[in-house]
């Protein structure tokens, strides 16, 4: 990945590649972990709602 894109994405050392629909996102591992921690409650709530629907 070119240096300008690594800077734009904030990639410093470790990276995470995440599949999202029909595309992939590349995240700095630390930023990805922070994002997941901040949104864990929302994901749990969504999972419960889907389970209630039988999905």
Coordinates of C-alpha atoms in Angstrom, one line a residue:
X1 CA 0.0 0.0 0.0
X2 CA 1.5 3.4 -0.9
X3 CA 2.7 5.6 1.9
X4 CA 0.2 8.3 1.3
X5 CA -2.7 5.9 1.7
X6 CA -1.1 4.4 4.9
X7 CA -0.9 7.9 6.3
X8 CA -4.5 8.7 5.3
X9 CA -5.7 5.5 7.0
X10 CA -3.5 6.1 10.1
X11 CA -1.8 2.7 9.6
X12 CA 1.3 2.6 11.7
X13 CA 2.2 -1.1 12.4
X14 CA -0.5 -3.8 12.5
X15 CA -3.5 -3.7 10.2
X16 CA -6.8 -5.4 10.2
X17 CA -8.7 -6.2 7.0
X18 CA -12.5 -6.3 7.4
X19 CA -15.1 -7.4 4.9
X20 CA -18.0 -5.0 4.7
X21 CA -20.7 -6.0 2.2
X22 CA -19.1 -6.0 -1.2
X23 CA -15.9 -4.2 -0.1
X24 CA -13.0 -4.5 2.3
X25 CA -11.7 -1.9 4.8
X26 CA -8.2 -1.7 6.1
X27 CA -7.9 -0.4 9.6
X28 CA -5.0 0.3 12.0
X29 CA -5.4 -2.6 14.5
X30 CA -5.4 -0.2 17.5
X31 CA -8.1 2.0 15.9
X32 CA -10.2 -1.1 15.0
X33 CA -10.0 -2.3 18.6
X34 CA -11.1 1.1 19.9
X35 CA -14.0 1.2 17.4
X36 CA -15.2 -2.2 18.5
X37 CA -15.0 -1.4 22.2
X38 CA -17.0 1.8 21.6
X39 CA -19.7 0.0 19.6
X40 CA -19.9 -3.4 21.5
X41 CA -23.2 -2.5 23.2
X42 CA -24.8 -1.6 19.9
X43 CA -23.7 -4.9 18.3
X44 CA -25.0 -6.9 21.3
X45 CA -28.3 -5.2 21.1
X46 CA -28.6 -5.8 17.3
X47 CA -27.7 -9.5 17.8
X48 CA -30.5 -9.8 20.4
X49 CA -33.0 -8.1 18.1
X50 CA -32.0 -10.5 15.2
X51 CA -32.3 -13.5 17.6
X52 CA -35.8 -12.4 18.5
X53 CA -36.7 -12.4 14.8
X54 CA -35.3 -15.9 14.5
X55 CA -32.3 -14.8 12.4

